[in-house]
Short mmCIF file of C-alpha atoms in Angstrom, two decimals:
data_model
loop_
_atom_site.label_atom_id
_atom_site.label_comp_id
_atom_site.label_asym_id
_atom_site.label_seq_id
_atom_site.Cartn_x
_atom_site.Cartn_y
_atom_site.Cartn_z
CA MET A 826 0.06 0.04 -0.12
CA ALA A 827 1.34 3.58 -0.94
CA PRO A 828 2.23 5.83 2.03
CA ASN A 829 -0.33 8.21 1.27
CA ASP A 830 -3.02 5.44 1.39
CA ARG A 831 -1.69 4.12 4.36
CA ILE A 832 -1.76 7.55 6.16
CA THR A 833 -5.40 8.13 4.95
CA GLU A 834 -6.73 4.99 6.08
CA LEU A 835 -4.98 5.38 9.68
CA PHE A 836 -6.22 9.11 9.72
CA ARG A 837 -10.07 7.71 8.91
CA GLU A 838 -9.68 5.15 11.67
CA HIS A 839 -7.85 7.06 14.40
CA ALA A 840 -7.90 10.67 13.79
CA ASP A 841 -11.35 11.38 15.81
CA SER A 842 -10.36 9.66 18.83
CA LEU A 843 -6.83 11.18 19.03
CA LEU A 844 -8.00 14.70 18.52
CA ARG A 845 -10.24 14.22 21.57
CA MET A 846 -7.56 12.95 23.25
CA CYS A 847 -5.19 15.65 22.23
CA PHE A 848 -7.94 17.90 23.08
CA LEU A 849 -8.21 16.65 26.79
CA TYR A 850 -4.60 16.73 27.03
CA LEU A 851 -4.18 20.47 25.65
CA LYS A 852 -7.64 21.75 26.39
CA ASP A 853 -7.11 23.83 23.20
CA LEU A 854 -8.99 22.89 19.79
CA GLN A 855 -6.53 24.62 17.87
CA LEU A 856 -3.37 22.79 19.60
CA ALA A 857 -5.15 19.68 19.25
CA GLU A 858 -5.49 19.73 15.88
CA ASP A 859 -1.89 20.68 15.29
CA ALA A 860 -0.92 18.12 17.49
CA VAL A 861 -3.11 15.40 15.46
CA GLN A 862 -1.41 16.95 12.45
CA GLU A 863 2.09 16.53 13.45
CA THR A 864 1.36 13.15 14.82
CA PHE A 865 0.25 11.97 11.23
CA LEU A 866 3.06 13.97 9.52
CA SER A 867 5.57 12.01 12.16
CA ALA A 868 3.89 8.90 11.56
CA TYR A 869 4.63 9.08 7.66
CA ARG A 870 7.75 9.82 8.18
CA SER A 871 8.48 6.92 10.22
CA LEU A 872 6.27 4.52 8.44
CA ASN A 873 9.06 2.41 7.24
CA SER A 874 10.24 1.99 10.80
CA PHE A 875 6.94 0.82 12.27
CA LYS A 876 7.79 -2.97 13.25
CA ALA A 877 4.30 -3.56 14.02
CA LEU A 878 5.50 -4.84 17.64
CA SER A 879 2.70 -2.74 18.97
CA SER A 880 -0.79 -2.01 17.43
CA GLU A 881 -1.03 0.94 15.03
CA LYS A 882 -3.42 2.65 17.89
CA THR A 883 -0.74 2.13 20.24
CA TRP A 884 1.93 3.76 17.89
CA LEU A 885 0.00 6.63 17.00
CA THR A 886 -1.14 7.28 20.71
CA ARG A 887 2.23 7.38 21.87
CA ILE A 888 3.29 9.79 18.99
CA ALA A 889 0.24 12.02 19.88
CA ILE A 890 1.12 12.05 23.66
CA ASN A 891 4.58 12.68 22.90
CA THR A 892 3.67 15.56 20.64
CA CYS A 893 1.16 16.80 23.06
CA LYS A 894 3.96 16.82 25.93
CA ASN A 895 6.34 18.46 23.39
CA ILE A 896 3.29 21.64 22.95
CA MET A 897 3.29 21.69 26.80
CA ARG A 898 6.84 21.93 27.18
CA SER A 899 7.00 24.70 24.72
CA LYS A 900 7.36 28.43 26.05
CA SER A 901 4.52 29.72 24.28
CA TYR A 902 2.13 27.27 25.81
CA ARG A 903 -0.15 28.36 28.67
CA GLU A 904 -2.87 25.81 29.78
CA PRO A 905 -6.15 27.24 29.23
CA PRO A 906 -8.93 26.64 31.42
CA PHE A 907 -11.10 24.09 29.91
CA GLU A 908 -14.33 25.19 28.22
CA LEU A 909 -16.61 22.95 27.02
CA SER A 910 -19.50 25.53 26.87
CA GLU A 911 -18.92 26.28 23.44
CA LEU A 912 -18.74 22.85 22.27
CA ILE A 913 -21.20 21.20 24.07
CA PRO A 914 -24.78 22.72 24.10
CA ALA A 915 -26.48 22.89 27.40
CA GLU A 916 -29.58 20.82 27.47
CA SER A 917 -32.95 21.79 28.40
CA ASN A 918 -34.93 20.03 31.13
CA GLU A 919 -38.61 18.82 31.04
CA PHE A 920 -39.70 22.61 31.95
CA GLY A 921 -37.78 23.92 29.15
CA GLN A 922 -34.88 25.58 31.41
CA ARG A 923 -31.32 25.30 30.12
CA GLU A 924 -29.34 23.38 32.65
CA THR A 925 -25.63 22.51 32.72
CA ARG A 926 -24.79 19.03 33.77
CA ILE A 927 -21.32 18.02 34.96
CA SER A 928 -19.33 17.20 32.17
CA VAL A 929 -17.05 14.19 32.57
CA SER A 930 -14.59 15.66 30.32
CA ALA A 931 -14.45 18.83 32.03
CA GLU A 932 -13.85 16.68 35.19
CA ILE A 933 -11.27 15.07 33.67
CA SER A 934 -9.43 17.82 32.15
CA LYS A 935 -9.31 19.52 35.60
CA LEU A 936 -7.07 16.25 36.91
CA PRO A 937 -3.29 16.87 37.17
CA ILE A 938 -1.77 15.58 33.98
CA LYS A 939 0.01 12.70 35.37
CA TYR A 940 -3.64 11.32 36.26
CA ARG A 941 -5.38 12.84 33.28
CA GLU A 942 -3.25 10.95 30.88
CA VAL A 943 -3.85 7.51 32.81
CA ILE A 944 -7.46 8.10 32.65
CA LEU A 945 -7.52 9.07 29.17
CA LEU A 946 -5.56 6.22 27.89
CA TYR A 947 -7.10 3.64 30.14
CA TYR A 948 -10.88 4.47 30.03
CA TYR A 949 -11.06 6.73 26.59
CA SER A 950 -8.39 4.93 24.65
CA GLU A 951 -9.29 1.65 26.39
CA PHE A 952 -5.35 0.61 26.67
CA LYS A 953 -4.90 -2.20 29.05
CA THR A 954 -2.64 -0.70 31.92
CA ALA A 955 0.27 -2.93 30.77
CA GLU A 956 -0.01 -0.91 27.25
CA VAL A 957 -0.62 2.42 29.17
CA ALA A 958 2.51 1.68 30.97
CA LYS A 959 4.50 1.22 27.65
CA ILE A 960 3.05 4.40 26.11
CA LEU A 961 4.02 6.94 29.04
CA LYS A 962 7.32 4.46 29.71
CA ILE A 963 6.36 4.27 33.16
CA PRO A 964 6.14 1.14 35.57
CA GLN A 965 2.80 -0.63 35.35
CA THR A 966 2.56 -0.37 39.26
CA THR A 967 2.73 3.39 38.84
CA VAL A 968 -0.15 3.39 36.18
CA ASP A 969 -2.35 1.36 38.59
CA TYR A 970 -1.43 3.71 41.34
CA ARG A 971 -2.45 7.06 39.02
CA LEU A 972 -5.56 5.46 38.10
CA ARG A 973 -6.77 4.49 41.48
CA GLN A 974 -5.92 8.30 42.59
CA ALA A 975 -7.28 9.56 39.43
CA LYS A 976 -10.57 7.79 40.20
CA ALA A 977 -10.82 8.54 43.65
CA LEU A 978 -10.44 12.41 42.87
CA LEU A 979 -12.87 12.02 39.99
CA LYS A 980 -15.42 10.30 42.09
CA LYS A 981 -15.92 13.28 44.36
CA THR A 982 -17.12 15.31 41.45
CA LEU A 983 -18.52 12.86 38.94
CA LYS A 984 -20.86 10.89 41.73
CA GLY A 985 -22.85 8.15 39.90
CA VAL A 986 -20.39 7.47 36.90
CA ASP A 987 -19.45 3.99 36.79
CA PHE A 988 -15.89 3.43 36.26
CA GLN A 989 -16.31 0.14 34.66
CA MET B 335 -17.03 0.51 25.71
CA SER B 336 -16.43 2.28 28.92
CA ILE B 337 -18.74 4.65 30.22
CA ILE B 338 -16.23 7.43 30.39
CA LYS B 339 -15.23 6.68 26.69
CA SER B 340 -19.15 6.91 25.79
CA GLU B 341 -19.50 10.11 27.83
CA ILE B 342 -16.50 11.90 26.25
CA ASN B 343 -17.52 10.95 22.68
CA SER B 344 -21.07 12.02 23.78
CA GLU B 345 -19.75 15.56 24.85
CA LEU B 346 -17.01 16.19 22.40
CA ASN B 347 -18.85 14.75 19.50
CA SER B 348 -18.59 17.86 17.85
CA ILE B 349 -14.66 17.58 17.75
CA THR B 350 -13.82 15.53 14.63
CA ALA B 351 -10.71 15.56 12.85
CA ASN B 352 -11.79 17.34 9.61
CA GLU B 353 -10.37 16.66 6.11
CA ALA B 354 -8.07 19.45 6.44
CA ILE B 355 -5.63 18.03 8.59
CA LEU B 356 -5.31 15.15 6.50
CA GLU B 357 -4.75 17.24 3.34
CA ASN B 358 -2.30 19.22 5.10
CA VAL B 359 -0.32 15.89 6.01
CA LEU B 360 -0.60 14.71 2.53
CA VAL B 361 0.39 18.20 1.19
CA SER B 362 3.36 18.28 3.47
CA THR B 363 4.73 14.91 2.43
CA LYS B 364 4.26 15.48 -1.02
CA TYR B 365 7.42 15.73 -1.82
CA GLU B 366 8.97 13.56 0.67
CA LYS B 367 9.38 10.09 1.17
CA PRO B 368 8.96 8.06 4.45
CA LYS B 369 12.31 8.64 5.99
CA ARG B 370 14.97 5.78 6.02
CA LEU B 371 15.69 5.00 9.37
CA PRO B 372 17.93 7.86 10.62
CA PHE B 373 21.66 7.69 9.75
CA LYS B 374 22.77 6.85 13.30
CA LYS B 375 20.16 3.97 13.63
CA ARG B 376 21.06 2.75 10.27
CA PHE B 377 24.60 2.65 11.46
CA ILE B 378 23.83 1.01 14.34
CA ALA B 379 21.70 -1.64 12.73
CA ILE B 380 24.24 -2.11 9.89
CA ALA B 381 27.13 -2.57 12.70
CA ALA B 382 24.94 -4.68 14.82
CA ALA B 383 24.33 -6.66 11.45
CA VAL B 384 28.05 -6.95 11.01
CA ALA B 385 28.72 -7.43 14.83
CA VAL B 386 26.58 -10.63 14.56
CA LEU B 387 28.36 -11.82 11.27
CA VAL B 388 31.83 -11.31 12.49
CA SER B 389 31.07 -12.66 15.79
CA PHE B 390 29.67 -15.94 13.85
CA VAL B 391 32.45 -16.07 11.57
CA GLY B 392 35.10 -15.35 14.23
CA PHE B 393 36.78 -12.49 12.47
CA ARG B 394 37.99 -9.03 13.90
CA VAL B 395 39.61 -7.11 11.04
CA TYR B 396 42.10 -4.42 11.40
CA ASP B 397 43.48 -2.53 8.52
CA VAL B 398 47.43 -2.29 8.56
CA LEU B 399 49.40 -1.09 5.68
CA ILE B 400 52.98 -1.92 5.59
CA ASN B 401 55.50 -1.70 2.74
CA ASP B 402 57.99 -4.57 2.64
CA TYR B 403 60.75 -5.54 0.60
CA PHE B 404 62.47 -9.09 0.38
CA GLY B 405 65.07 -9.65 2.94
CA GLN B 406 63.59 -7.14 5.30
CA THR B 407 61.37 -7.45 8.53
CA LEU B 408 58.32 -6.74 8.63
CA SER B 409 56.89 -4.99 11.95
CA PHE B 410 53.41 -4.17 12.45
CA ARG B 411 51.41 -3.34 15.61
CA VAL B 412 48.13 -4.92 15.90
CA PRO B 413 45.78 -3.77 18.84
CA PHE B 414 45.29 -7.60 20.11
CA GLU B 415 45.07 -7.34 23.90
CA ASP B 416 48.56 -8.01 25.21
CA VAL B 417 49.62 -9.35 21.68
CA THR B 418 50.73 -6.18 20.28
CA ILE B 419 53.78 -6.73 18.11
CA TYR B 420 54.41 -9.01 15.19
CA SER B 421 57.35 -9.00 12.73
CA ALA B 422 57.45 -11.11 9.40
CA GLU B 423 60.78 -11.79 8.02
CA LEU B 424 61.55 -13.08 4.60
CA THR B 425 63.78 -15.66 4.67
CA ASP B 426 65.28 -18.21 2.24
CA ASP B 427 62.74 -20.68 3.42
CA GLY B 428 59.78 -18.27 2.93
CA ILE B 429 58.49 -15.83 5.34
CA ARG B 430 59.11 -16.09 8.96
CA ILE B 431 56.60 -14.57 11.32
CA SER B 432 58.14 -13.47 14.44
CA GLN B 433 55.54 -13.02 17.10
CA SER B 434 55.97 -11.60 20.73
CA TYR B 435 53.90 -11.94 23.37
CA ILE B 436 51.83 -14.53 22.42
CA TYR B 437 50.48 -17.17 24.77
CA THR B 438 51.81 -20.43 24.10
CA SER B 439 48.41 -21.95 24.28
CA MET B 440 47.07 -20.16 21.60
CA SER B 441 47.65 -21.87 18.05
CA VAL B 442 47.87 -19.40 15.48
CA HIS B 443 47.15 -19.85 11.82
CA HIS B 444 48.25 -17.48 8.98
CA LYS B 445 47.18 -17.11 5.51
CA PHE B 446 48.62 -15.05 2.91
CA ASP B 447 46.55 -13.84 -0.19
CA ILE B 448 48.87 -13.07 -2.41
CA ASP B 449 48.94 -11.24 -5.53
CA SER B 450 51.36 -9.29 -7.63
CA LYS B 451 51.48 -6.40 -4.83
CA THR B 452 49.42 -7.41 -1.98
CA ALA B 453 49.39 -9.91 0.65
CA GLU B 454 46.91 -10.47 3.50
CA LEU B 455 47.99 -11.75 6.65
CA HIS B 456 45.53 -13.65 8.58
CA PHE B 457 45.75 -14.82 12.26
CA CYS B 458 43.42 -17.13 13.96
CA PHE B 459 43.72 -17.37 17.84
CA HIS B 460 42.32 -20.00 19.91
CA GLY B 461 40.84 -17.89 22.42
CA GLU B 462 40.00 -20.03 25.55
CA GLU B 463 43.76 -19.03 26.79
CA GLU B 464 43.43 -15.43 26.27
CA LYS B 465 43.15 -14.31 29.90
CA GLY B 466 46.03 -16.76 31.20
CA GLY B 467 48.82 -18.70 30.11
CA VAL B 468 52.61 -18.24 29.60
CA ARG B 469 53.74 -16.07 27.22
CA ASN B 470 56.08 -17.20 24.90
CA ASP B 471 58.24 -16.38 22.03
CA LEU B 472 57.26 -18.12 19.13
CA ILE B 473 58.69 -18.17 15.63
CA PHE B 474 56.48 -19.81 12.90
CA GLN B 475 58.23 -20.59 9.27
CA ALA B 476 55.95 -20.68 6.19
CA GLN B 477 56.02 -22.41 3.04
CA ILE B 478 54.13 -20.51 0.60
CA HIS B 479 51.69 -21.89 -1.80
CA SER B 480 50.25 -19.85 -4.53
CA ALA B 481 47.49 -22.48 -4.60
CA PRO B 482 46.79 -25.72 -2.93
CA GLY B 483 49.82 -28.23 -3.54
CA ASP B 484 51.57 -25.62 -5.50
CA ILE B 485 54.59 -24.80 -3.18
CA LYS B 486 56.65 -21.66 -4.29
CA THR B 487 60.11 -21.18 -2.78
CA HIS B 488 61.39 -17.86 -1.77
CA ASP B 489 63.39 -17.51 -4.99
CA GLU B 490 60.30 -17.80 -7.15
CA PHE B 491 58.58 -15.45 -4.76
CA ILE B 492 61.28 -12.83 -5.39
CA LYS B 493 60.87 -13.62 -9.17
CA ALA B 494 57.18 -13.35 -9.13
CA ASP B 495 56.17 -10.76 -6.70
CA GLY B 496 59.38 -8.23 -5.57
CA LEU B 497 57.36 -5.59 -3.38
CA TYR B 498 54.90 -6.79 -0.72
CA GLU B 499 52.30 -4.62 0.85
CA ILE B 500 50.54 -5.81 3.89
CA VAL B 501 47.30 -4.24 3.57
CA THR B 502 45.06 -6.30 6.11
CA ILE B 503 45.18 -7.98 8.90
CA TYR B 504 42.57 -10.72 9.88
CA TYR B 505 41.97 -11.76 13.32
CA CYS B 506 39.64 -14.90 14.33
CA GLU B 507 39.15 -15.84 17.72
CA GLY B 508 37.17 -18.66 19.37
CA HIS B 509 36.47 -21.84 17.78
CA ALA B 510 34.70 -20.98 14.44
CA LEU B 511 38.15 -21.43 12.68
CA THR B 512 40.13 -23.95 14.69
CA GLY B 513 41.31 -25.90 11.50
CA ASP B 514 44.61 -27.50 11.22
CA MET B 515 47.64 -25.61 10.93
CA GLY B 516 47.77 -24.93 7.26
CA GLY B 517 44.50 -26.53 6.65
CA LEU B 518 42.75 -23.27 7.31
CA TYR B 519 40.95 -21.60 4.56
CA ILE B 520 39.66 -18.03 4.99
CA GLY B 521 37.01 -16.80 2.54
CA GLU B 522 37.57 -17.54 -1.02
CA ALA B 523 41.02 -17.33 -1.31
CA GLU B 524 42.86 -19.59 -3.37
CA LYS B 525 46.31 -18.78 -2.43
CA TYR B 526 47.13 -19.47 1.17
CA LEU B 527 50.28 -20.32 3.39
CA VAL B 528 50.94 -23.25 5.27
CA TRP B 529 52.76 -22.81 8.16
CA GLU B 530 54.91 -25.16 10.42
CA ARG B 531 56.41 -24.86 13.37
#
């Protein structure tokens, strides 16, 4: 398969979820789009070195997270407050009153980055803890610990959300 | 699907990767092909492959350039642990290699690949005694074969070759090449030396 076709295929399959993950990482849609673009550019350039030792999803996620971290490390990056209001329309209740419900995305985005990333990778990207450990290059026990801590923090605000 | 995933997807369903991102990627890569491995990695990969090959065959290769005239002594330094100085002397019997500081327990194989101007000298050390043993000075004398079974005398050599340049010294360690003295072939060389103590 030609590299362009391969990248297009990967993009169609993974770009949305990567973009959402980058968005929750960076809290900035424009930066998230930049990150995704950079991710696929990097992927294109290293298509030949992809050895399929991990899944394409794992590979792309790792590139995306590295890209996000690079962006966050840049001097120009200032973590913005997470504003979902423009993205999530407020819901109307049965009396026609607009009400804002607690947003899972917003609460996750408030977590410290080390907890945010394990929650995103484990629950959103649905990687196993061993894969999360590989992607983040940290021990699996650390992933487990951070997951427990992150869930404890989220449970305070996301009452009733089942973490299964 | 986890509840969190479905919640996030539901909340962020307006966030989708638009085609412009893909187009940007494809435009950016229009004039570039996927990179080959970076040079450093390629080098490491090639070196690793060579190392595997070398360790399999049992060779270490060093390049030494020495001019040699008949009747003179060849002296060259080779970086092989304590075995550092060798000399080769052309004698009436052929070429005599003098070796200093070599463990007696090492048997040594030599081979010359000879054409009109060059000779390749091959040493093969059996490695098991590298870390011990008694040093001794050994002298090996050579009968030179231009082809298996075809023995040349020193005089024939003088006539045939005159000037020699030793361009490459090959080392081999371990047991990969532990052929009998004089029975050792390395590579595809047709010409080799038989050494006798």
